[in-house]
Short mmCIF file of C-alpha atoms in Angstrom, two decimals:
data_model
loop_
_atom_site.label_atom_id
_atom_site.label_comp_id
_atom_site.label_asym_id
_atom_site.label_seq_id
_atom_site.Cartn_x
_atom_site.Cartn_y
_atom_site.Cartn_z
CA MET O 1 161.23 179.35 31.60
CA PRO O 2 165.16 179.07 31.97
CA ASP O 3 166.11 175.45 34.88
CA THR O 4 167.10 176.78 38.73
CA PRO O 5 168.93 175.05 41.15
CA ILE O 6 166.78 173.22 42.95
CA ARG O 7 166.12 174.80 46.25
CA ASN O 8 164.45 171.93 48.89
CA PRO O 9 166.73 170.44 51.38
CA VAL O 10 165.38 167.66 53.37
CA GLU O 11 164.55 168.71 57.02
CA SER O 12 166.00 166.04 58.85
CA GLN O 13 168.79 165.50 61.73
CA PHE O 14 171.15 166.82 58.29
CA GLY O 15 169.02 169.36 56.24
CA ASP O 16 170.04 172.29 58.06
CA GLU O 17 173.58 171.18 58.37
CA LEU O 18 173.46 169.78 54.89
CA GLU O 19 171.99 173.45 53.31
CA THR O 20 174.84 175.27 54.89
CA TYR O 21 177.22 173.67 52.91
CA GLN O 22 177.20 174.71 49.08
CA PHE O 23 175.97 171.85 46.77
CA LEU O 24 175.44 170.94 42.84
CA THR O 25 172.22 170.29 42.59
CA HIS O 26 171.88 170.87 38.63
CA PRO O 27 173.56 170.27 35.56
CA ASP O 28 172.86 173.63 34.68
CA SER O 29 173.30 175.35 37.37
CA GLU O 30 175.84 177.49 38.49
CA VAL O 31 178.14 176.53 41.03
CA SER O 32 181.72 178.54 42.41
CA LEU O 33 185.34 177.72 41.64
CA PHE O 34 185.76 176.64 45.27
CA HIS O 35 182.62 174.29 45.04
CA GLN O 36 184.31 172.37 41.95
CA VAL O 37 187.69 172.06 43.37
CA PHE O 38 187.34 171.32 46.84
CA SER O 39 183.62 169.55 47.04
CA ILE O 40 183.57 165.90 48.18
CA ASP O 41 180.08 163.00 47.68
CA LEU O 42 178.58 161.69 50.54
CA ARG O 43 179.17 158.50 49.32
CA SER O 44 182.64 159.36 49.79
CA LEU O 45 182.51 160.31 53.27
CA ALA O 46 180.25 157.69 54.33
CA ALA O 47 182.86 155.17 52.73
CA LEU O 48 186.10 156.99 54.83
CA ARG O 49 183.66 156.83 57.89
CA VAL O 50 183.19 152.95 57.34
CA VAL O 51 187.21 152.58 56.78
CA ILE O 52 189.27 154.05 58.66
CA GLY O 53 186.73 152.51 61.32
CA LEU O 54 187.41 149.14 60.77
CA ILE O 55 191.21 150.03 60.82
CA LEU O 56 190.83 151.54 64.10
CA ILE O 57 189.11 147.68 65.45
CA ILE O 58 191.82 145.93 63.18
CA TYR O 59 194.50 148.20 65.04
CA VAL O 60 193.04 147.85 68.70
CA LEU O 61 192.86 143.82 68.15
CA GLY O 62 196.37 143.55 66.75
CA GLU O 63 197.64 145.86 70.56
CA PHE O 64 195.80 143.60 72.94
CA PRO O 65 198.93 140.88 72.94
CA ASN O 66 201.29 143.71 73.76
CA ILE O 67 199.12 145.77 76.40
CA LYS O 68 200.75 144.33 79.57
CA LEU O 69 204.61 144.78 77.49
CA LEU O 70 203.87 148.34 75.97
CA TYR O 71 200.93 150.15 77.69
CA SER O 72 201.30 149.17 81.22
CA ASP O 73 203.36 150.34 84.13
CA GLN O 74 204.42 146.69 84.40
CA GLY O 75 206.48 146.96 80.65
CA ILE O 76 209.15 148.57 79.18
CA LEU O 77 207.46 152.48 79.83
CA SER O 78 206.54 153.21 83.82
CA GLN O 79 204.21 156.57 83.45
CA ALA O 80 207.70 158.57 84.95
CA VAL O 81 209.30 156.98 81.34
CA ASN O 82 206.84 157.81 78.66
CA ARG O 83 206.68 161.67 79.95
CA GLN O 84 210.21 161.60 80.06
CA LEU O 85 210.48 160.18 76.47
CA ILE O 86 207.44 162.66 74.74
CA GLY O 87 208.04 165.84 76.75
CA GLY O 88 205.41 168.11 77.71
CA GLY O 89 202.17 169.22 76.33
CA TYR O 90 200.89 165.76 75.54
CA TRP O 91 198.15 164.15 77.55
CA SER O 92 196.81 160.64 77.41
CA LEU O 93 193.70 158.48 79.32
CA TYR O 94 195.90 155.44 80.10
CA TRP O 95 197.84 157.98 82.45
CA ILE O 96 195.07 157.96 84.86
CA ASN O 97 195.94 154.28 85.97
CA GLY O 98 199.01 151.91 85.02
CA THR O 99 198.04 148.84 85.34
CA ASP O 100 197.53 146.66 82.36
CA LYS O 101 193.96 145.81 83.59
CA PHE O 102 192.78 149.71 82.94
CA ALA O 103 194.54 149.27 79.49
CA GLN O 104 192.28 146.75 78.54
CA VAL O 105 189.09 148.32 79.07
CA LEU O 106 190.70 151.73 77.66
CA LEU O 107 191.05 148.87 74.31
CA ILE O 108 187.78 147.72 74.62
CA ALA O 109 186.27 150.79 74.78
CA THR O 110 188.26 152.17 71.57
CA ALA O 111 186.98 148.74 69.67
CA LEU O 112 183.06 149.45 70.78
CA ALA O 113 183.08 152.96 69.53
CA ALA O 114 184.44 152.02 66.15
CA GLY O 115 182.23 149.90 65.79
CA ALA O 116 179.83 152.38 66.20
CA PHE O 117 181.23 154.72 64.52
CA VAL O 118 181.87 152.51 61.36
CA LEU O 119 177.61 151.98 61.63
CA GLY O 120 177.57 155.32 61.92
CA PHE O 121 175.04 155.58 64.84
CA LYS O 122 175.86 158.92 67.87
CA THR O 123 178.36 159.42 64.96
CA ARG O 124 179.87 162.67 65.77
CA LEU O 125 179.79 161.33 69.60
CA MET O 126 181.32 158.11 68.44
CA ASN O 127 183.90 159.85 66.18
CA LEU O 128 185.22 162.19 69.04
CA ILE O 129 185.28 159.27 71.25
CA CYS O 130 187.62 157.18 68.86
CA LEU O 131 189.99 160.62 68.03
CA VAL O 132 190.61 160.59 72.09
CA LEU O 133 191.27 156.99 72.89
CA LEU O 134 193.33 156.49 69.33
CA TRP O 135 195.65 159.62 70.57
CA SER O 136 195.99 158.23 74.25
CA LEU O 137 196.60 154.96 72.68
CA GLN O 138 200.01 156.62 70.74
CA VAL O 139 200.82 159.08 73.45
CA ARG O 140 201.11 155.44 75.70
CA ASN O 141 203.52 154.70 74.09
CA PRO O 142 205.55 156.22 70.82
CA LEU O 143 207.66 153.77 70.31
CA VAL O 144 205.56 152.13 68.17
CA LEU O 145 203.79 154.70 65.66
CA THR O 146 204.60 155.28 61.94
CA GLY O 147 203.29 157.89 60.06
CA GLY O 148 200.51 155.28 59.46
CA ASP O 149 198.96 156.48 63.09
CA VAL O 150 199.61 159.99 62.23
CA LEU O 151 197.31 159.77 59.25
CA LEU O 152 194.56 157.62 61.09
CA ARG O 153 194.70 160.02 63.82
CA MET O 154 193.92 163.28 61.24
CA LEU O 155 191.24 161.50 59.98
CA PHE O 156 189.27 161.04 62.71
CA PHE O 157 189.92 164.54 63.87
CA TRP O 158 188.73 166.47 60.51
CA SER O 159 186.01 163.69 60.64
CA LEU O 160 184.19 165.59 63.38
CA PHE O 161 183.39 168.53 61.04
CA LEU O 162 182.01 166.80 58.09
CA PRO O 163 178.65 164.68 57.42
CA THR O 164 179.90 161.47 57.46
CA ASN O 165 176.90 159.58 58.81
CA ALA O 166 174.58 161.52 56.31
CA ILE O 167 173.88 158.52 54.61
CA TRP O 168 174.72 154.60 54.76
CA SER O 169 174.56 154.80 58.60
CA ILE O 170 172.36 153.85 61.75
CA ASP O 171 171.91 157.55 62.01
CA ALA O 172 170.25 157.96 58.46
CA ILE O 173 168.18 155.55 58.88
CA ARG O 174 166.58 156.74 62.12
CA THR O 175 165.81 159.96 60.38
CA GLU O 176 164.05 158.07 57.85
CA GLU O 177 164.93 160.58 54.92
CA ARG O 178 168.01 161.08 52.19
CA PRO O 179 169.04 163.81 51.60
CA THR O 180 168.40 165.70 48.71
CA ARG O 181 172.24 166.82 48.14
CA TRP O 182 174.75 164.72 47.07
CA VAL O 183 178.04 166.93 46.50
CA VAL O 184 179.20 168.73 49.61
CA SER O 185 181.89 171.60 50.12
CA SER O 186 183.04 173.71 53.16
CA VAL O 187 186.04 174.46 54.90
CA ALA O 188 186.07 170.97 56.11
CA THR O 189 186.36 168.93 52.55
CA LEU O 190 188.89 171.88 51.77
CA ALA O 191 191.21 170.60 54.91
CA ILE O 192 191.14 167.14 54.53
CA MET O 193 192.12 167.19 51.44
CA LEU O 194 194.85 169.45 52.21
CA GLN O 195 195.67 166.74 54.92
CA ILE O 196 196.37 164.01 52.72
CA VAL O 197 198.13 166.13 49.98
CA PHE O 198 200.97 167.19 52.98
CA MET O 199 201.53 164.09 53.77
CA TYR O 200 203.07 163.15 50.79
CA PHE O 201 204.18 167.65 49.59
CA PHE O 202 206.03 167.75 52.91
CA THR O 203 207.39 164.29 52.94
CA GLY O 204 208.57 164.80 49.03
CA LEU O 205 210.38 168.53 50.37
CA ALA O 206 212.21 166.51 52.76
CA LYS O 207 213.24 164.08 50.91
CA LEU O 208 215.17 166.82 48.70
CA ASN O 209 218.65 165.26 49.63
CA PRO O 210 221.49 163.78 47.78
CA PHE O 211 220.20 160.36 48.38
CA TRP O 212 216.40 160.88 46.47
CA ILE O 213 218.13 163.22 44.01
CA SER O 214 220.49 160.48 43.03
CA GLY O 215 217.99 157.80 42.76
CA ASP O 216 219.58 155.68 45.45
CA ALA O 217 217.27 156.08 48.53
CA ILE O 218 214.84 153.06 47.43
CA GLU O 219 217.53 150.71 46.94
CA TYR O 220 219.31 151.84 50.33
CA ALA O 221 215.34 151.34 52.20
CA MET O 222 215.59 147.76 50.69
CA ASN O 223 218.94 146.56 52.00
CA LEU O 224 217.11 147.78 55.91
CA GLU O 225 216.82 143.38 56.39
CA MET O 226 214.90 144.18 59.61
CA SER O 227 211.79 145.48 57.38
CA VAL O 228 212.42 143.62 54.20
CA LYS O 229 210.35 141.12 52.87
CA PRO O 230 211.73 138.40 50.50
CA LEU O 231 209.83 140.38 47.65
CA GLY O 232 211.99 143.76 48.16
CA THR O 233 215.27 141.66 49.01
CA TRP O 234 214.66 140.22 45.33
CA LEU O 235 213.93 143.91 43.42
CA LEU O 236 217.72 144.71 45.08
CA SER O 237 219.16 142.31 41.66
CA TYR O 238 217.29 145.38 39.90
CA PRO O 239 219.29 148.77 40.86
CA GLY O 240 218.04 150.65 37.71
CA VAL O 241 214.48 149.93 38.20
CA LEU O 242 214.75 151.15 41.49
CA ARG O 243 216.37 154.13 41.23
CA VAL O 244 213.65 154.39 38.33
CA VAL O 245 211.02 154.36 40.86
CA THR O 246 212.82 156.83 43.80
CA ILE O 247 212.70 159.44 40.56
CA ALA O 248 209.00 159.07 40.31
CA ILE O 249 207.75 158.99 44.25
CA LEU O 250 210.24 161.84 44.65
CA VAL O 251 208.77 163.57 42.05
CA ALA O 252 204.92 162.34 42.27
CA GLU O 253 204.82 163.70 46.00
CA ILE O 254 206.70 167.28 44.72
CA LEU O 255 203.61 167.54 42.72
CA THR O 256 200.46 166.48 44.76
CA LEU O 257 200.30 169.98 46.00
CA LEU O 258 200.92 171.79 42.64
CA VAL O 259 198.47 170.07 40.33
CA MET O 260 195.80 168.42 43.12
CA PHE O 261 193.72 171.60 42.95
CA ILE O 262 194.09 173.15 39.12
CA PRO O 263 190.39 174.18 37.94
CA ARG O 264 188.73 172.18 35.45
CA VAL O 265 191.92 169.56 35.18
CA HIS O 266 191.83 168.44 38.76
CA GLN O 267 189.95 165.39 38.77
CA PHE O 268 192.59 164.35 35.47
CA ASN O 269 195.33 165.06 37.90
CA ARG O 270 193.55 163.69 41.49
CA GLY O 271 192.99 160.23 38.91
CA TRP O 272 196.55 159.53 37.88
CA LEU O 273 198.31 160.84 41.09
CA MET O 274 196.04 157.71 43.22
CA GLY O 275 196.49 155.14 40.60
CA PHE O 276 200.55 156.00 41.22
CA PHE O 277 200.41 156.18 44.73
CA TRP O 278 197.84 153.59 44.96
CA MET O 279 200.55 151.19 43.25
CA MET O 280 203.03 152.66 45.47
CA HIS O 281 201.40 151.95 48.36
CA ILE O 282 200.71 148.08 47.70
CA ALA O 283 204.58 148.27 46.75
CA ILE O 284 205.59 148.94 49.83
CA TRP O 285 203.03 146.67 51.73
CA LEU O 286 204.05 143.99 49.23
CA THR O 287 208.63 144.86 50.11
CA MET O 288 208.27 146.02 53.28
CA SER O 289 206.91 145.67 57.10
CA ILE O 290 205.03 149.12 57.84
CA GLY O 291 201.86 147.71 59.85
CA LEU O 292 198.79 149.74 59.12
CA PHE O 293 200.56 152.75 56.76
CA SER O 294 200.17 151.49 53.47
CA ILE O 295 196.67 150.57 54.09
CA THR O 296 195.50 153.48 55.70
CA ALA O 297 197.15 155.97 52.80
CA ILE O 298 195.15 153.66 50.56
CA VAL O 299 191.63 154.41 51.97
CA ALA O 300 192.21 157.66 52.95
CA TRP O 301 192.20 158.67 48.78
CA VAL O 302 188.19 157.71 48.67
CA ILE O 303 187.61 160.64 49.44
CA PHE O 304 188.13 161.96 46.22
CA VAL O 305 186.34 159.37 44.28
CA PRO O 306 184.22 161.76 41.95
CA SER O 307 179.97 161.33 42.10
CA ASP O 308 180.54 159.66 38.85
CA ILE O 309 182.84 157.01 40.22
CA TRP O 310 180.20 156.58 42.68
CA ASN O 311 177.16 156.49 40.28
CA SER O 312 178.54 153.89 38.15
CA LEU O 313 179.70 151.84 40.69
CA VAL O 314 176.06 151.89 42.81
CA GLY O 315 173.86 153.67 40.27
CA GLU O 316 172.80 157.26 40.63
CA PRO O 317 171.42 158.76 43.54
CA VAL O 318 167.53 158.76 43.37
CA GLY O 319 164.62 160.39 45.49
CA PHE O 320 164.05 163.17 47.16
CA SER O 321 162.30 163.11 50.46
CA GLU O 322 160.20 166.06 52.05
CA LYS O 323 159.15 164.73 54.46
CA LYS O 324 159.50 167.24 57.52
CA ASN O 325 160.28 165.49 61.06
CA PHE O 326 161.20 167.92 63.38
CA ASP O 327 161.94 171.79 63.98
CA SER O 328 164.41 172.85 61.29
CA GLU O 329 165.64 175.82 63.91
CA SER O 330 166.82 172.93 65.92
CA GLU O 331 170.30 172.89 64.38
CA SER O 332 170.94 176.78 63.64
CA GLU O 333 172.97 177.82 61.09
CA TRP O 334 174.87 179.68 63.31
CA TRP O 335 176.65 176.33 65.21
CA TYR O 336 177.34 175.25 61.25
CA ARG O 337 179.63 178.23 61.11
CA VAL O 338 181.68 178.45 64.24
CA GLN O 339 182.50 174.48 63.51
CA GLN O 340 183.62 176.11 60.36
CA LEU O 341 185.48 178.56 61.63
CA VAL O 342 187.60 176.19 64.13
CA CYS O 343 187.86 173.62 61.22
CA GLY O 344 189.55 176.84 59.46
CA LEU O 345 191.71 178.16 62.36
CA PHE O 346 193.25 174.21 62.92
CA LEU O 347 193.78 173.79 59.15
CA ALA O 348 195.60 177.54 59.53
CA TYR O 349 197.57 175.67 62.02
CA ILE O 350 198.39 172.60 60.70
CA THR O 351 199.56 174.83 57.67
CA PHE O 352 201.87 176.43 59.51
CA GLN O 353 203.14 173.80 61.61
CA ASN O 354 204.31 171.32 58.53
CA LEU O 355 205.99 174.33 56.91
CA ALA O 356 207.61 174.82 59.79
CA PHE O 357 208.91 171.08 60.24
CA ALA O 358 210.11 171.59 56.48
CA PHE O 359 212.53 174.29 57.63
CA GLY O 360 214.41 172.50 60.33
CA PRO O 361 214.58 172.09 63.84
CA SER O 362 215.15 175.51 64.47
CA THR O 363 212.52 177.28 63.27
CA VAL O 364 209.96 174.56 65.14
CA ASN O 365 212.10 175.38 68.32
CA ARG O 366 211.25 179.26 67.72
CA PHE O 367 207.72 178.43 68.07
CA SER O 368 207.76 175.97 70.89
CA THR O 369 204.55 177.22 72.04
CA LEU O 370 202.54 176.85 68.80
CA GLN O 371 203.88 173.40 68.70
CA ARG O 372 202.40 172.91 72.33
CA LEU O 373 199.04 173.48 70.81
CA GLY O 374 199.48 170.37 68.29
CA GLN O 375 200.47 168.86 71.24
CA THR O 376 197.28 169.29 73.40
CA THR O 377 194.79 169.16 70.53
CA MET O 378 196.03 166.05 69.23
CA THR O 379 197.32 167.67 65.83
CA ILE O 380 201.20 167.52 65.69
CA GLN O 381 202.21 166.32 63.02
CA LYS O 382 205.50 165.88 60.66
CA PHE O 383 205.52 163.50 57.86
CA HIS O 384 209.26 162.62 56.72
CA MET O 385 208.90 159.25 56.07
CA PHE O 386 212.23 157.54 54.88
CA ALA O 387 213.62 161.29 53.82
CA GLU O 388 217.02 159.82 55.04
CA PRO O 389 217.18 156.48 54.08
CA PRO O 390 219.11 154.24 56.42
CA LEU O 391 222.67 153.95 56.41
CA PHE O 392 222.80 150.76 58.95
CA SER O 393 221.49 147.40 59.16
CA PRO O 394 220.32 146.16 62.09
CA TRP O 395 220.35 143.13 63.94
CA PHE O 396 219.82 142.68 67.97
CA GLU O 397 221.00 139.80 69.74
CA TYR O 398 219.32 138.66 73.06
CA THR O 399 222.01 136.16 74.58
CA ALA O 400 221.23 134.43 77.90
CA LEU O 401 223.63 131.98 80.10
CA LEU O 402 221.51 129.95 82.20
CA ASP O 403 222.01 127.82 85.16
CA SER O 404 223.11 124.97 83.72
CA GLY O 405 225.61 126.31 81.43
CA GLU O 406 223.22 126.91 78.67
CA LYS O 407 223.77 129.96 76.07
CA VAL O 408 220.13 130.90 74.54
CA ASP O 409 217.93 133.75 72.78
CA LEU O 410 215.77 135.09 74.93
CA PHE O 411 214.02 136.25 71.70
CA SER O 412 213.56 132.86 69.90
CA SER O 413 213.87 130.74 73.16
CA ARG O 414 216.77 128.72 71.10
CA HIS O 415 219.95 127.73 71.35
CA LYS O 416 222.90 129.74 69.93
CA ASN O 417 226.35 130.98 70.08
CA PRO O 418 227.04 135.02 71.46
CA GLY O 419 227.15 137.31 68.42
CA GLU O 420 225.94 134.82 65.70
CA LYS O 421 223.36 136.60 63.78
CA PRO O 422 220.08 135.20 62.38
CA GLU O 423 219.16 133.88 59.67
CA SER O 424 216.38 135.85 58.75
CA VAL O 425 216.95 139.24 60.53
CA PHE O 426 213.06 139.94 59.49
CA LYS O 427 211.46 136.67 60.87
CA TYR O 428 213.59 136.89 64.36
CA LEU O 429 211.72 140.20 65.00
CA GLY O 430 208.27 138.20 64.22
CA SER O 431 206.06 141.26 64.22
CA GLN O 432 205.60 145.20 63.23
CA THR O 433 205.52 146.12 66.43
CA TRP O 434 208.99 144.15 67.52
CA ARG O 435 210.22 145.74 64.61
CA ARG O 436 208.76 149.63 65.05
CA LEU O 437 210.00 149.58 68.52
CA HIS O 438 213.50 147.96 67.89
CA TRP O 439 214.10 150.41 65.10
CA ASN O 440 212.69 153.27 67.29
CA LEU O 441 215.09 152.57 70.29
CA ILE O 442 218.25 152.67 67.88
CA THR O 443 220.52 155.35 68.67
CA HIS O 444 223.26 155.98 66.21
CA PRO O 445 227.00 156.75 68.32
CA LEU O 446 226.97 159.96 65.95
CA TYR O 447 223.42 161.19 66.65
CA PRO O 448 222.75 160.32 69.84
CA PRO O 449 219.55 161.86 71.29
CA GLU O 450 219.40 164.19 74.36
CA GLU O 451 217.13 161.88 75.98
CA GLU O 452 219.67 159.14 75.27
CA LEU O 453 219.38 158.35 79.14
CA VAL O 454 215.44 157.60 79.09
CA TYR O 455 216.51 155.30 76.08
CA GLN O 456 219.00 153.07 77.52
CA ASP O 457 215.73 153.00 80.43
CA VAL O 458 213.77 151.67 78.02
CA ARG O 459 216.18 149.09 77.13
CA GLN O 460 217.42 147.78 80.10
CA ARG O 461 213.53 147.26 81.16
CA LEU O 462 213.16 145.35 77.92
CA LEU O 463 215.68 143.52 78.63
CA HIS O 464 214.40 142.30 82.24
CA LEU O 465 211.25 141.80 81.29
CA MET O 466 212.41 139.07 78.73
CA VAL O 467 214.65 137.49 81.49
CA ARG O 468 211.27 137.56 83.67
CA ASN O 469 209.33 135.89 81.23
CA TRP O 470 211.82 132.72 80.45
CA ASP O 471 212.84 132.40 84.40
CA ALA O 472 208.48 132.00 84.47
CA ASN O 473 208.11 129.61 82.15
CA HIS O 474 211.79 127.82 83.03
CA ARG O 475 211.63 127.86 86.91
CA ASP O 476 213.98 124.92 86.68
CA ASP O 477 216.58 126.61 84.85
CA PRO O 478 216.66 130.76 85.50
CA VAL O 479 219.40 132.70 83.12
CA VAL O 480 222.08 133.67 85.58
CA GLU O 481 223.48 136.71 83.06
CA ALA O 482 221.82 138.07 79.71
CA VAL O 483 222.91 141.13 77.28
CA LEU O 484 220.90 142.44 74.97
CA LYS O 485 223.02 143.82 71.98
CA CYS O 486 222.29 145.57 69.00
CA HIS O 487 224.62 145.21 65.92
CA LEU O 488 224.92 148.32 63.03
CA GLU O 489 225.87 146.78 60.10
CA PRO O 490 226.42 149.33 57.29
CA ILE O 491 224.60 149.68 54.09
CA MET O 492 226.91 150.13 50.81
CA LEU O 493 225.67 150.49 47.52
CA ASP O 494 228.24 148.30 45.80
CA ARG O 495 228.79 151.67 43.23
CA HIS O 496 229.17 153.55 46.14
CA ARG O 497 231.78 151.55 48.12
CA ASN O 498 234.99 153.51 46.93
CA SER O 499 233.56 156.33 46.93
CA ASN O 500 234.15 159.54 48.56
CA ARG O 501 230.81 161.15 49.24
CA VAL O 502 230.02 162.38 52.38
CA GLY O 503 227.64 160.30 54.70
CA PHE O 504 229.09 157.67 53.12
CA VAL O 505 232.79 157.90 55.10
CA ASN O 506 233.88 156.17 57.84
CA HIS O 507 231.11 153.70 58.24
CA GLU O 508 232.36 150.69 60.50
CA PRO O 509 230.24 148.20 62.30
CA HIS O 510 229.23 149.00 65.61
CA ASP O 511 228.52 146.43 68.21
CA LEU O 512 226.25 148.48 70.77
CA VAL O 513 225.54 147.00 74.07
CA TRP O 514 221.84 147.93 75.03
CA ALA O 515 221.31 146.50 78.07
CA THR O 516 222.66 143.41 80.98
CA TYR O 517 221.38 141.64 83.12
CA GLU O 518 222.46 139.74 86.28
CA SER O 519 221.02 137.61 89.02
CA GLU O 520 221.21 138.16 92.47
CA ALA O 521 222.24 134.81 93.22
CA GLY O 522 225.06 134.95 90.14
CA ALA O 523 226.16 138.32 91.75
CA ASP O 524 226.26 136.57 95.11
CA GLU O 525 229.15 134.42 93.39
#
């Protein structure tokens, strides 16, 4: 008698839900092509739950010192300015109350929900709470976000439709059951895989410009002093290596969508692409300050880890439980179908959204209603990381004239001469949050945004907060006058200094006065 697939699902909290997926249950069983290519091991899903929950906890803890400055009405963004800056369609729980105390409560709630999510306690509910609170935090101050923030949010979004708590969770322990199936495939597994691939592929499309095709892009990026670590500066001595790496990254990003899902060779292609992108993200982390982007991108690849790797790491799953501990009709198949239908609709929308951004702003503006849908449902995304490398390297000064007649830099609290460049622009700003904030406040004179007045208001508030902080700690020598300046130094590669190529002409240094301050006492005099 020929072997037949095992058809004895565990009737547990996960039984009916997991049974509605297609499963690889027996070496000789026939499985669909879809299942072969888009299946995910339950251990990969459990690992994803743990790591993104931990990343969210780290993220939230890192924001606690900046609550008043970045996430309250007393900081650089009042709710009114926040809404002007981000536009319509968005929402945030932080808009309920603008005080820093309320922001503290929401951040603590985020950390607690993330902790419960890591442990797998009431996992789906905690997943939703984490997503809503993370989105609310990101909307409250978009000036400190990176592509990694978007990816983290979308990993939480797609996890809502996946059985991330089937193993290695309190939910699983409470059922006293082990799943009989360890590999799942569904619309949701397809969606989360495509989400990761989209991040690379559409970033690659955006990089199809002369900077990347010529191999110059990374060398430009490594000249961005405010974000580059010492190792990145050292690599500037090897422009040939940087050109090769630039082309390699461009090719690999374009190839993700083309080779990740080819049947029979998809595991091999995923293996070498995973290795390449892990090395890329580690290299980025070692050379540039980009927050949690590298670690988030690295851990996202855990969903592509095949069962064979898990078996070698933690052993093969053993034992099938047949204990019945609740009515199998308690979670009906139709509800699962509804979830997967919703998931499929979101996948179609996000695919369209990424395509629209790839074709440029005019296409996006044509579908403004659909764009608003993404803003409302927390799925808005655009992956263009360093698609156009920086042509200017900025540095900043907060020069203040004190009542005693001395001049100091408010940011570093050091005495200095106006116009004196910091010895290390990277160390001057101190943290990724401050670097990202200053970078996002830059509006180059050649490309002024429509929201210029809003940005100007934020810069002015930033300088006033710096003055207020100084005066609170130096009551005997307050600030009389202060100015916040942004100095833009053109980045010119040695081999292009005499070039007439478009994009390299008429790039003169710019000294931009961002904000000014004059005390009432000084004004009276």
